mmCIF file of C-alpha atoms in Angstrom:
data_model
loop_
_atom_site.group_PDB
_atom_site.id
_atom_site.type_symbol
_atom_site.label_atom_id
_atom_site.label_comp_id
_atom_site.label_asym_id
_atom_site.label_seq_id
_atom_site.Cartn_x
_atom_site.Cartn_y
_atom_site.Cartn_z
ATOM 1 C CA MET J 1 -31.133 -3.287 9.052
ATOM 2 C CA LEU J 2 -27.415 -4.019 9.049
ATOM 3 C CA PRO J 3 -25.446 -3.132 5.856
ATOM 4 C CA TYR J 4 -24.224 -6.699 5.189
ATOM 5 C CA PRO J 5 -25.409 -10.112 6.431
ATOM 6 C CA GLY J 6 -23.129 -11.709 8.987
ATOM 7 C CA ILE J 7 -21.320 -8.512 9.973
ATOM 8 C CA PRO J 8 -22.805 -7.320 13.285
ATOM 9 C CA TYR J 9 -21.844 -3.676 12.809
ATOM 10 C CA ASP J 10 -24.120 -0.867 11.728
ATOM 11 C CA HIS J 11 -23.088 2.094 9.587
ATOM 12 C CA PRO J 12 -20.261 4.098 11.220
ATOM 13 C CA PRO J 13 -20.856 7.596 12.636
ATOM 14 C CA GLY J 14 -21.585 10.222 9.974
ATOM 15 C CA ILE J 15 -18.232 11.932 10.504
ATOM 16 C CA CYS J 16 -16.233 8.795 9.665
ATOM 17 C CA TYR J 17 -16.232 8.876 5.850
ATOM 18 C CA PRO J 18 -15.888 12.679 5.397
ATOM 19 C CA LEU J 19 -13.050 12.763 7.927
ATOM 20 C CA THR J 20 -11.284 9.872 6.188
ATOM 21 C CA GLU J 21 -11.588 11.570 2.808
ATOM 22 C CA ALA J 22 -10.482 14.973 4.097
ATOM 23 C CA CYS J 23 -7.362 13.518 5.707
ATOM 24 C CA MET J 24 -6.408 11.557 2.592
ATOM 25 C CA TYR J 25 -6.881 14.578 0.347
ATOM 26 C CA LEU J 26 -4.839 16.768 2.678
ATOM 27 C CA LEU J 27 -1.990 14.238 2.750
ATOM 28 C CA PHE J 28 -2.164 13.969 -1.031
ATOM 29 C CA ILE J 29 -1.891 17.761 -1.374
ATOM 30 C CA LEU J 30 1.120 17.790 0.935
ATOM 31 C CA CYS J 31 2.753 15.056 -1.155
ATOM 32 C CA CYS J 32 1.972 17.029 -4.331
ATOM 33 C CA VAL J 33 3.687 20.108 -2.889
ATOM 34 C CA HIS J 34 6.743 18.054 -1.963
ATOM 35 C CA ALA J 35 6.855 16.291 -5.341
ATOM 36 C CA TYR J 36 6.456 19.583 -7.236
ATOM 37 C CA LYS J 37 9.505 20.979 -5.447
ATOM 38 C CA LYS J 38 11.514 17.881 -6.362
ATOM 39 C CA GLY J 39 10.722 18.112 -10.066
ATOM 40 C CA THR J 40 8.847 16.585 -12.973
ATOM 41 C CA GLY J 41 9.851 12.993 -12.277
ATOM 42 C CA SER J 42 8.556 13.069 -8.709
ATOM 43 C CA ILE J 43 5.223 14.711 -9.461
ATOM 44 C CA MET J 44 4.593 12.295 -12.330
ATOM 45 C CA TYR J 45 5.486 9.318 -10.112
ATOM 46 C CA LEU J 46 2.952 10.498 -7.527
ATOM 47 C CA LEU J 47 0.245 11.127 -10.135
ATOM 48 C CA GLY J 48 1.071 7.775 -11.720
ATOM 49 C CA GLY J 49 0.421 6.145 -8.350
ATOM 50 C CA LEU J 50 -2.969 7.859 -8.271
ATOM 51 C CA GLY J 51 -3.833 6.660 -11.769
ATOM 52 C CA PHE J 52 -2.592 3.138 -11.087
ATOM 53 C CA GLY J 53 -4.568 2.954 -7.838
ATOM 54 C CA LEU J 54 -7.799 4.052 -9.493
ATOM 55 C CA LEU J 55 -7.264 1.661 -12.396
ATOM 56 C CA LEU J 56 -6.654 -1.251 -10.032
ATOM 57 C CA GLU J 57 -9.792 -0.539 -8.033
ATOM 58 C CA TYR J 58 -11.904 -0.113 -11.154
ATOM 59 C CA VAL J 59 -10.731 -3.444 -12.575
ATOM 60 C CA ASN J 60 -11.240 -5.124 -9.201
ATOM 61 C CA VAL J 61 -14.800 -3.873 -8.789
ATOM 62 C CA ALA J 62 -15.705 -4.477 -12.438
ATOM 63 C CA ALA J 63 -14.337 -8.034 -12.437
ATOM 64 C CA ASN J 64 -15.679 -9.085 -9.041
ATOM 65 C CA VAL J 65 -19.352 -8.364 -8.416
ATOM 66 C CA GLY J 66 -18.913 -9.283 -4.753
ATOM 67 C CA TYR J 67 -16.381 -6.550 -4.032
ATOM 68 C CA ARG J 68 -17.778 -3.063 -3.541
ATOM 69 C CA TYR J 69 -17.159 0.225 -1.797
ATOM 70 C CA GLY J 70 -19.111 2.301 0.670
ATOM 71 C CA GLN J 71 -20.407 5.609 -0.611
ATOM 72 C CA PHE J 72 -17.876 8.373 0.025
ATOM 73 C CA GLY J 73 -18.323 12.013 -0.929
ATOM 74 C CA VAL J 74 -16.451 11.834 -4.245
ATOM 75 C CA MET J 75 -17.157 8.657 -6.223
ATOM 76 C CA LEU J 76 -16.080 7.780 -9.773
ATOM 77 C CA GLY J 77 -18.350 5.653 -11.945
ATOM 78 C CA SER J 78 -21.893 4.396 -11.516
ATOM 79 C CA ALA J 79 -23.180 2.673 -8.377
ATOM 80 C CA PRO J 80 -22.802 -0.034 -7.201
ATOM 81 C CA ARG J 81 -19.555 -0.400 -9.173
ATOM 82 C CA ASN J 82 -18.216 3.055 -8.434
ATOM 83 C CA ILE J 83 -14.979 3.739 -6.586
ATOM 84 C CA PRO J 84 -13.965 6.505 -4.161
ATOM 85 C CA LEU J 85 -11.400 9.023 -5.373
ATOM 86 C CA CYS J 86 -9.772 8.957 -1.935
ATOM 87 C CA ILE J 87 -8.799 5.301 -2.422
ATOM 88 C CA GLY J 88 -6.684 6.319 -5.396
ATOM 89 C CA THR J 89 -5.051 9.092 -3.384
ATOM 90 C CA GLY J 90 -4.387 6.574 -0.624
ATOM 91 C CA TRP J 91 -2.502 4.321 -3.035
ATOM 92 C CA ALA J 92 -0.559 7.307 -4.353
ATOM 93 C CA ILE J 93 0.644 8.687 -1.023
ATOM 94 C CA ILE J 94 1.613 5.276 0.355
ATOM 95 C CA ILE J 95 3.619 4.374 -2.763
ATOM 96 C CA TYR J 96 5.196 7.832 -2.996
ATOM 97 C CA THR J 97 6.332 8.161 0.633
ATOM 98 C CA ALA J 98 7.640 4.587 0.763
ATOM 99 C CA ARG J 99 9.896 5.391 -2.172
ATOM 100 C CA LEU J 100 11.154 8.573 -0.490
ATOM 101 C CA VAL J 101 12.404 6.414 2.358
ATOM 102 C CA THR J 102 14.118 3.798 0.193
ATOM 103 C CA ASP J 103 15.646 6.480 -2.048
ATOM 104 C CA ALA J 104 17.144 8.133 1.030
ATOM 105 C CA LEU J 105 18.586 4.795 2.120
ATOM 106 C CA GLY J 106 20.402 4.427 -1.220
ATOM 107 C CA MET J 107 19.307 0.822 -1.712
ATOM 108 C CA PRO J 108 19.668 -1.103 -5.004
ATOM 109 C CA VAL J 109 16.621 -0.975 -7.272
ATOM 110 C CA TRP J 110 15.231 -4.468 -6.650
ATOM 111 C CA ALA J 111 15.747 -4.274 -2.907
ATOM 112 C CA ALA J 112 14.234 -0.789 -2.740
ATOM 113 C CA ALA J 113 11.099 -1.986 -4.553
ATOM 114 C CA ALA J 114 10.834 -4.936 -2.155
ATOM 115 C CA LEU J 115 11.071 -2.657 0.885
ATOM 116 C CA ASP J 116 8.521 -0.285 -0.660
ATOM 117 C CA ALA J 117 6.102 -3.218 -0.875
ATOM 118 C CA LEU J 118 6.756 -4.292 2.727
ATOM 119 C CA LEU J 119 6.225 -0.759 4.064
ATOM 120 C CA ALA J 120 2.945 -0.560 2.144
ATOM 121 C CA VAL J 121 1.579 -3.900 3.315
ATOM 122 C CA ASN J 122 2.428 -3.001 6.922
ATOM 123 C CA ILE J 123 0.037 -0.058 6.565
ATOM 124 C CA ASP J 124 -2.603 -2.239 4.902
ATOM 125 C CA LEU J 125 -2.511 -4.728 7.756
ATOM 126 C CA SER J 126 -3.547 -1.924 10.101
ATOM 127 C CA MET J 127 -6.133 -0.475 7.728
ATOM 128 C CA ASP J 128 -8.091 -3.281 6.089
ATOM 129 C CA VAL J 129 -9.416 -5.116 9.137
ATOM 130 C CA VAL J 130 -10.871 -1.859 10.474
ATOM 131 C CA ALA J 131 -12.044 -0.326 7.172
ATOM 132 C CA TYR J 132 -13.840 -3.576 6.306
ATOM 133 C CA ARG J 133 -15.820 -3.401 9.538
ATOM 134 C CA LEU J 134 -16.544 0.283 8.963
ATOM 135 C CA HIS J 135 -18.080 -0.815 5.623
ATOM 136 C CA MET J 136 -15.657 1.321 3.634
ATOM 137 C CA TRP J 137 -15.273 -1.708 1.373
ATOM 138 C CA HIS J 138 -16.658 -5.215 1.414
ATOM 139 C CA TRP J 139 -15.664 -8.720 0.330
ATOM 140 C CA ASP J 140 -18.594 -10.972 -0.500
ATOM 141 C CA TRP J 141 -17.810 -13.978 1.668
ATOM 142 C CA GLU J 142 -21.510 -14.831 1.829
ATOM 143 C CA SER J 143 -21.588 -16.152 -1.738
ATOM 144 C CA ARG J 144 -18.500 -18.349 -1.344
ATOM 145 C CA GLY J 145 -20.171 -21.027 0.734
ATOM 146 C CA PRO J 146 -21.028 -21.902 4.357
ATOM 147 C CA GLN J 147 -17.417 -22.824 5.138
ATOM 148 C CA TYR J 148 -16.489 -19.134 5.087
ATOM 149 C CA ASN J 149 -17.167 -16.712 7.931
ATOM 150 C CA VAL J 150 -17.295 -12.991 7.164
ATOM 151 C CA LEU J 151 -15.366 -12.068 10.317
ATOM 152 C CA THR J 152 -12.925 -14.942 10.788
ATOM 153 C CA SER J 153 -12.099 -16.293 7.330
ATOM 154 C CA GLN J 154 -8.433 -15.965 6.418
ATOM 155 C CA TRP J 155 -7.049 -12.739 8.021
ATOM 156 C CA PHE J 156 -10.020 -11.766 10.224
ATOM 157 C CA GLY J 157 -12.296 -11.450 7.216
ATOM 158 C CA ILE J 158 -9.684 -10.085 4.806
ATOM 159 C CA PRO J 159 -8.669 -12.436 1.951
ATOM 160 C CA TYR J 160 -5.001 -13.343 1.869
ATOM 161 C CA GLY J 161 -5.082 -12.448 -1.802
ATOM 162 C CA ASN J 162 -5.631 -8.811 -0.854
ATOM 163 C CA PHE J 163 -2.256 -8.600 0.878
ATOM 164 C CA TYR J 164 -0.576 -10.624 -1.868
ATOM 165 C CA GLY J 165 -1.987 -8.127 -4.349
ATOM 166 C CA TRP J 166 -0.684 -5.169 -2.321
ATOM 167 C CA LEU J 167 2.828 -6.614 -2.372
ATOM 168 C CA CYS J 168 2.718 -7.205 -6.123
ATOM 169 C CA VAL J 169 1.190 -3.813 -6.989
ATOM 170 C CA VAL J 170 3.692 -1.704 -5.059
ATOM 171 C CA PHE J 171 6.676 -3.850 -6.023
ATOM 172 C CA TYR J 172 5.942 -3.805 -9.744
ATOM 173 C CA TYR J 173 5.177 -0.092 -9.984
ATOM 174 C CA SER J 174 8.215 0.865 -7.909
ATOM 175 C CA LEU J 175 10.521 -1.523 -9.785
ATOM 176 C CA PHE J 176 9.511 -0.698 -13.345
ATOM 177 C CA ALA J 177 9.442 3.044 -12.701
ATOM 178 C CA ARG J 178 12.966 2.941 -11.260
ATOM 179 C CA LEU J 179 14.290 0.812 -14.117
ATOM 180 C CA LEU J 180 12.756 3.067 -16.765
ATOM 181 C CA GLU J 181 14.124 6.167 -15.031
ATOM 182 C CA LYS J 182 17.625 4.757 -15.460
ATOM 183 C CA ILE J 183 17.383 5.117 -19.238
ATOM 184 C CA SER J 184 19.658 8.018 -20.092
ATOM 185 C CA ILE J 185 18.381 10.671 -22.517
ATOM 186 C CA ARG J 186 20.611 13.668 -23.224
ATOM 187 C CA LYS J 187 18.316 16.113 -25.032
ATOM 188 C CA PRO J 188 16.452 18.173 -22.391
ATOM 189 C CA PRO J 189 13.048 18.331 -24.177
ATOM 190 C CA VAL J 190 13.035 14.597 -24.879
ATOM 191 C CA ARG J 191 14.272 13.866 -21.354
ATOM 192 C CA THR J 192 11.369 15.849 -19.869
ATOM 193 C CA LEU J 193 8.849 14.024 -22.057
ATOM 194 C CA TRP J 194 10.372 10.687 -21.060
ATOM 195 C CA ARG J 195 10.047 11.550 -17.366
ATOM 196 C CA MET J 196 6.413 12.419 -17.917
ATOM 197 C CA ALA J 197 5.747 9.214 -19.850
ATOM 198 C CA THR J 198 7.632 6.886 -17.474
ATOM 199 C CA PRO J 199 4.784 6.468 -14.937
ATOM 200 C CA LEU J 200 2.293 5.645 -17.710
ATOM 201 C CA ILE J 201 4.600 3.020 -19.175
ATOM 202 C CA SER J 202 5.240 1.690 -15.660
ATOM 203 C CA ILE J 203 1.501 1.349 -15.090
ATOM 204 C CA LEU J 204 1.004 -0.595 -18.308
ATOM 205 C CA VAL J 205 3.923 -2.953 -17.681
ATOM 206 C CA SER J 206 2.935 -3.356 -14.017
ATOM 207 C CA GLN J 207 -0.644 -4.166 -14.978
ATOM 208 C CA ALA J 208 0.565 -6.907 -17.298
ATOM 209 C CA ALA J 209 2.897 -8.333 -14.617
ATOM 210 C CA LEU J 210 0.098 -8.113 -12.060
ATOM 211 C CA TRP J 211 -2.267 -10.039 -14.311
ATOM 212 C CA LEU J 212 0.320 -12.788 -14.716
ATOM 213 C CA SER J 213 0.917 -12.964 -10.959
ATOM 214 C CA LEU J 214 -2.723 -12.932 -9.857
ATOM 215 C CA PHE J 215 -4.199 -15.134 -12.563
ATOM 216 C CA THR J 216 -1.897 -16.983 -14.979
ATOM 217 C CA ILE J 217 0.815 -18.003 -12.509
ATOM 218 C CA ALA J 218 -1.677 -18.417 -9.652
ATOM 219 C CA ASP J 219 -3.831 -20.835 -11.683
ATOM 220 C CA TRP J 220 -0.758 -22.839 -12.629
ATOM 221 C CA LEU J 221 0.427 -23.062 -9.007
ATOM 222 C CA LYS J 222 -3.000 -24.288 -7.859
ATOM 223 C CA GLN J 223 -2.317 -27.535 -9.711
ATOM 224 C CA PHE J 224 0.373 -28.249 -7.108
ATOM 225 C CA GLY J 225 -1.786 -27.282 -4.138
ATOM 226 C CA ILE J 226 -0.081 -23.902 -3.690
ATOM 227 C CA THR J 227 -2.732 -21.529 -2.356
ATOM 228 C CA THR J 228 -2.847 -17.765 -1.979
ATOM 229 C CA ALA J 229 -1.723 -18.116 1.630
ATOM 230 C CA HIS J 230 1.384 -20.025 0.519
ATOM 231 C CA ARG J 231 2.189 -17.404 -2.112
ATOM 232 C CA LEU J 232 1.714 -14.587 0.388
ATOM 233 C CA VAL J 233 4.092 -16.121 2.925
ATOM 234 C CA ALA J 234 6.639 -16.913 0.216
ATOM 235 C CA LEU J 235 6.530 -13.354 -1.128
ATOM 236 C CA LEU J 236 6.843 -11.850 2.352
ATOM 237 C CA LEU J 237 9.916 -13.975 3.031
ATOM 238 C CA LEU J 238 11.415 -13.234 -0.394
ATOM 239 C CA PHE J 239 10.917 -9.480 -0.115
ATOM 240 C CA THR J 240 12.260 -9.450 3.441
ATOM 241 C CA PHE J 241 15.380 -11.287 2.268
ATOM 242 C CA MET J 242 15.760 -8.918 -0.684
ATOM 243 C CA ALA J 243 15.331 -5.838 1.508
ATOM 244 C CA ILE J 244 17.846 -7.007 4.117
ATOM 245 C CA THR J 245 20.382 -8.074 1.484
ATOM 246 C CA GLY J 246 19.953 -4.831 -0.418
ATOM 247 C CA PHE J 247 20.250 -2.796 2.747
ATOM 248 C CA THR J 248 23.714 -4.200 3.355
ATOM 249 C CA LYS J 249 24.707 -3.096 -0.175
ATOM 250 C CA ARG J 250 23.244 0.402 -0.024
ATOM 251 C CA LYS J 251 25.283 3.339 -1.280
ATOM 252 C CA ILE J 252 25.800 6.273 1.054
ATOM 253 C CA THR J 253 25.733 9.444 -1.024
ATOM 254 C CA SER J 254 25.154 13.134 -0.527
ATOM 255 C CA ALA J 255 21.425 12.408 -1.030
ATOM 256 C CA SER J 256 21.364 10.506 2.258
ATOM 257 C CA ASN J 257 19.858 12.682 4.930
ATOM 258 C CA ALA J 258 18.699 11.917 8.460
ATOM 259 C CA ALA J 259 15.916 14.485 8.154
ATOM 260 C CA LEU J 260 13.378 12.749 5.947
ATOM 261 C CA PRO J 261 10.589 14.914 4.502
ATOM 262 C CA LEU J 262 7.679 15.426 6.868
ATOM 263 C CA VAL J 263 5.273 13.557 4.576
ATOM 264 C CA THR J 264 7.261 10.327 5.024
ATOM 265 C CA TRP J 265 6.271 10.426 8.706
ATOM 266 C CA LEU J 266 2.791 11.905 8.373
ATOM 267 C CA VAL J 267 1.443 9.322 5.933
ATOM 268 C CA PRO J 268 2.261 6.056 7.786
ATOM 269 C CA THR J 269 1.566 7.675 11.172
ATOM 270 C CA TRP J 270 -1.883 8.818 10.078
ATOM 271 C CA PHE J 271 -2.871 5.460 8.573
ATOM 272 C CA HIS J 272 -1.708 3.473 11.599
ATOM 273 C CA LEU J 273 -3.105 5.740 14.311
ATOM 274 C CA TYR J 274 -6.321 6.698 12.516
ATOM 275 C CA PHE J 275 -7.513 3.143 11.904
ATOM 276 C CA PHE J 276 -6.109 1.926 15.222
ATOM 277 C CA SER J 277 -8.228 4.584 16.926
ATOM 278 C CA TRP J 278 -11.377 3.480 15.088
ATOM 279 C CA PHE J 279 -10.575 -0.097 16.083
ATOM 280 C CA PHE J 280 -11.326 0.893 19.683
ATOM 281 C CA ILE J 281 -13.832 3.716 19.111
ATOM 282 C CA ALA J 282 -16.115 1.411 17.109
ATOM 283 C CA GLY J 283 -15.692 -1.438 19.611
ATOM 284 C CA PHE J 284 -14.089 -3.910 17.211
ATOM 285 C CA TYR J 285 -11.598 -4.913 19.901
ATOM 286 C CA ARG J 286 -14.415 -6.799 21.677
ATOM 287 C CA GLU J 287 -14.910 -9.142 18.741
ATOM 288 C CA ASN J 288 -11.746 -11.233 18.853
ATOM 289 C CA ALA J 289 -8.875 -11.186 21.334
ATOM 290 C CA TRP J 290 -6.379 -12.422 18.735
ATOM 291 C CA MET J 291 -7.423 -9.691 16.329
ATOM 292 C CA THR J 292 -6.726 -7.124 19.025
ATOM 293 C CA VAL J 293 -3.316 -8.636 19.724
ATOM 294 C CA CYS J 294 -2.465 -8.532 16.014
ATOM 295 C CA ALA J 295 -3.672 -4.925 15.701
ATOM 296 C CA VAL J 296 -1.429 -3.810 18.553
ATOM 297 C CA ALA J 297 1.492 -5.905 17.297
ATOM 298 C CA ASN J 298 1.261 -4.445 13.786
ATOM 299 C CA LEU J 299 1.146 -0.896 15.139
ATOM 300 C CA LEU J 300 4.262 -1.568 17.205
ATOM 301 C CA LEU J 301 5.930 -3.255 14.224
ATOM 302 C CA GLY J 302 5.259 -0.209 12.053
ATOM 303 C CA ALA J 303 6.681 2.102 14.721
ATOM 304 C CA PHE J 304 9.749 -0.119 15.139
ATOM 305 C CA ILE J 305 10.431 -0.296 11.384
ATOM 306 C CA HIS J 306 10.297 3.478 10.956
ATOM 307 C CA TRP J 307 12.396 4.044 14.080
ATOM 308 C CA LEU J 308 14.987 1.598 12.740
ATOM 309 C CA LEU J 309 15.026 3.333 9.364
ATOM 310 C CA TRP J 310 15.446 6.709 11.061
ATOM 311 C CA ILE J 311 18.412 5.410 13.066
ATOM 312 C CA GLN J 312 20.050 3.993 9.953
ATOM 313 C CA LEU J 313 19.543 7.230 8.034
ATOM 314 C CA LYS J 314 21.229 9.170 10.834
ATOM 315 C CA ARG J 315 24.177 6.796 10.687
ATOM 316 C CA SER J 316 24.314 7.089 6.896
ATOM 317 C CA ALA J 317 24.313 10.885 7.036
ATOM 318 C CA ALA J 318 27.264 11.088 9.446
ATOM 319 C CA PRO J 319 29.963 9.752 7.040
ATOM 320 C CA VAL J 320 28.641 11.983 4.246
ATOM 321 C CA MET J 321 28.919 15.048 6.484
ATOM 322 C CA GLU J 322 32.440 14.082 7.481
ATOM 323 C CA VAL J 323 33.491 13.673 3.841
ATOM 324 C CA ALA J 324 31.923 17.016 2.952
ATOM 325 C CA GLY J 325 33.897 18.692 5.713
ATOM 326 C CA THR J 326 37.257 17.305 4.624
#
């Protein structure tokens, strides 16, 4: 018997879930090591991303009986509304490494948060279509009516609201954390406590902003016929404009360095290649030619974005080196 009606795919091979978990935990450990070396602020930002990710998933599963997770090795809560720990670590490492890139670029706060969100959603576009078909998580299209198809509705079975949510989550957490970090505190003990508390405050403020975006504002916009798809496109265009504009105003400082930390390459590379590999191993490419085209295009887009960022970081580092040598 298939896991879910309408999805013609059986349970994935037994190695799939343990391998996914192991890789996410390993990447999280590597990010923890890097953040620990950077200091209290970095490690708390990473752990805040973990806490925020778990909180988001708990609220999502608790509020929507049709959304559920497959059973991984380490689950938090009671089935069927339990959530995998590795999903929280996934949120954390994506948010953390995206910020490492934008920090190195020296972009203004608002633009950096926008680019963080775009880098994250690029990964999600590669991941969700495949993970959904591997039954790692499931959206209950079946209960929404006969007009919906579990494999073709919206983005190949993935609700547009999922990607809209990704953009909002990463943007808000990145933005509020950066703004709070700018508050200057002179006394060392108080400054350390503030750095430790900043992620928690960011989570609370982000959660409130997220609620307004996903419910209050969304319900108001529906009166004018503005759907989730419209909001997603608008936010993608807005964040792209913000990122490009902010990139032109970036500040080249001694912190700019062409050699980004290894984790900034490992995390997006693993997500893109791992799920792209399962896309073909599990035979999903046979389902829909357009889905295959989009999967390849998104992989190439991710590679192009990171190559472009690498080139720009090399160019940014050159003037700094010249100034240092004068």
